[in-house]
GROMACS .gro file of C-alpha atoms in nm:
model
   92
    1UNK     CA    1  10.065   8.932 -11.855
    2UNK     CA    2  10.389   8.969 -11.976
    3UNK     CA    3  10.563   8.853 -11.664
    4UNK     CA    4  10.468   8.480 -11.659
    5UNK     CA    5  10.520   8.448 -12.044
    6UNK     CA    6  10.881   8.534 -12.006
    7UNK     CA    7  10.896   8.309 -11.712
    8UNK     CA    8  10.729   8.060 -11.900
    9UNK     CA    9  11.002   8.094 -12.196
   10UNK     CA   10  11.289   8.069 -11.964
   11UNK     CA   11  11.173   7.800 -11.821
   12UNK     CA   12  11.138   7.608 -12.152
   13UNK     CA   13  11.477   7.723 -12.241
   14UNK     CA   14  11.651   7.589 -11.905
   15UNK     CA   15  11.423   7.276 -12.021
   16UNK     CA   16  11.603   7.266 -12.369
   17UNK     CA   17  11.920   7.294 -12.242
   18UNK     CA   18  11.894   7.023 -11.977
   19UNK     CA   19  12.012   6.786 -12.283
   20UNK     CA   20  12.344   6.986 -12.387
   21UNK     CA   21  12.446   7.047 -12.070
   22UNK     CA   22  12.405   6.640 -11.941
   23UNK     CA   23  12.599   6.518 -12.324
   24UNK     CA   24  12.876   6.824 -12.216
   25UNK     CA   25  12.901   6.670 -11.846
   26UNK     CA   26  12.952   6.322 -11.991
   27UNK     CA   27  13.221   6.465 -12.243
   28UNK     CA   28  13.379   6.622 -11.979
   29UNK     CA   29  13.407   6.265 -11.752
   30UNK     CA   30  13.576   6.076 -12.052
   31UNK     CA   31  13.793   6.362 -12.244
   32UNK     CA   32  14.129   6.322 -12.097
   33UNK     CA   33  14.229   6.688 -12.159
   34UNK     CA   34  13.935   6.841 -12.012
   35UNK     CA   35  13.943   6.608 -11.789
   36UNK     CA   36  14.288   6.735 -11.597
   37UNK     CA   37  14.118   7.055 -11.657
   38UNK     CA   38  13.807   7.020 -11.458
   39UNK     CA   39  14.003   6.812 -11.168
   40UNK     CA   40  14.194   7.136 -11.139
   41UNK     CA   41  13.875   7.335 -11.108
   42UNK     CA   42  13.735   7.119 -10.854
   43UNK     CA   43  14.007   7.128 -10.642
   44UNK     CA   44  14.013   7.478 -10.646
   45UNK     CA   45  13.609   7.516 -10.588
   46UNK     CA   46  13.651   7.249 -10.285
   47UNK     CA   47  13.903   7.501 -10.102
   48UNK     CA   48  13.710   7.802 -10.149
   49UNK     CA   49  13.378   7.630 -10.055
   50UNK     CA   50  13.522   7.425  -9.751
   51UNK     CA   51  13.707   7.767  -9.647
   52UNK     CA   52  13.434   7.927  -9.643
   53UNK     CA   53  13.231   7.748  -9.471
   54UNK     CA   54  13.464   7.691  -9.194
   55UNK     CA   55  13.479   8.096  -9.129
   56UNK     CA   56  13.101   8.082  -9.123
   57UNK     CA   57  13.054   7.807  -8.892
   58UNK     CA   58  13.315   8.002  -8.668
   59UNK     CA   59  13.596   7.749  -8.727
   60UNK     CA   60  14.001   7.707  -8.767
   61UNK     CA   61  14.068   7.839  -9.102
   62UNK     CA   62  14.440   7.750  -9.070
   63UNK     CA   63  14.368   7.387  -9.116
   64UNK     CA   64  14.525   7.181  -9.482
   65UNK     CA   65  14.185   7.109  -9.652
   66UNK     CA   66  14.211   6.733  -9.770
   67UNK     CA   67  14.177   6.744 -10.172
   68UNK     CA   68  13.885   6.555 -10.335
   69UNK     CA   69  13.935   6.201 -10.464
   70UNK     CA   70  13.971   6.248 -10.863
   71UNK     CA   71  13.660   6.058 -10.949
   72UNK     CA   72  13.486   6.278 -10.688
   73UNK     CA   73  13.613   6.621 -10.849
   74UNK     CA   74  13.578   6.534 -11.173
   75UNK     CA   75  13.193   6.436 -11.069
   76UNK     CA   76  13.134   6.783 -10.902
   77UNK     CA   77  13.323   6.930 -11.168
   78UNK     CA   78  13.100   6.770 -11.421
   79UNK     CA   79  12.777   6.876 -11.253
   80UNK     CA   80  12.900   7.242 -11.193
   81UNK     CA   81  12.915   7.320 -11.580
   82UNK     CA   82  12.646   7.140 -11.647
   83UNK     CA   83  12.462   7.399 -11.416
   84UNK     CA   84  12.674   7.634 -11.565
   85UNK     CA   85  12.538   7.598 -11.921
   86UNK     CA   86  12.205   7.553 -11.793
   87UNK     CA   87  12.234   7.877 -11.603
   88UNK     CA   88  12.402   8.059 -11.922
   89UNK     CA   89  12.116   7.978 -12.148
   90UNK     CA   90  11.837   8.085 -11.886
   91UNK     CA   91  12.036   8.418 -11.908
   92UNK     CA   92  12.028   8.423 -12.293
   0.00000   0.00000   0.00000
């Protein structure tokens, strides 16, 4: 009985956050600060993640990964810590 009322709280928490963590991703996209910031951390994220998955698949690692175009990494940067919070106050 217990079980599904903690699952049911977490899931109303994830669905209280959803708010914060869409007005931090459009903070993020305009503050021009945060904004070099999270470009940085995208291009970092797209070269681990593109890495990766070119050992899985079995391919050349040794290859120069193209960087994202800056509206692009500052889009998946966005989302990212907006999943990030989301995930933070599940965990809470």
């Amino acid at each position: 009985m217990v079980f599904p009322i903690l699952k049911l709280g977490a899931l109303a928490v994830k669905t209280m956050s959803k708010p914060l963590a869409n007005a931090i991703k459009r903070r993020a996209k305009s503050h021009p600060k945060f904004r070099g910031t999270i470009i940085n951390f995208a291009q970092s994220y797209h070269k681990i993640n593109v890495g990766l998955q070119r050992r899985l698949y079995g391919y050349s690692t040794n290859v120069d990964i193209k960087p994202l175009i800056e509206e692009k990494a500052v889009e998946t940067a966005a989302d990212l810590v907006g999943e990030l919070v989301v995930f933070g106050a599940v965990l809470l």
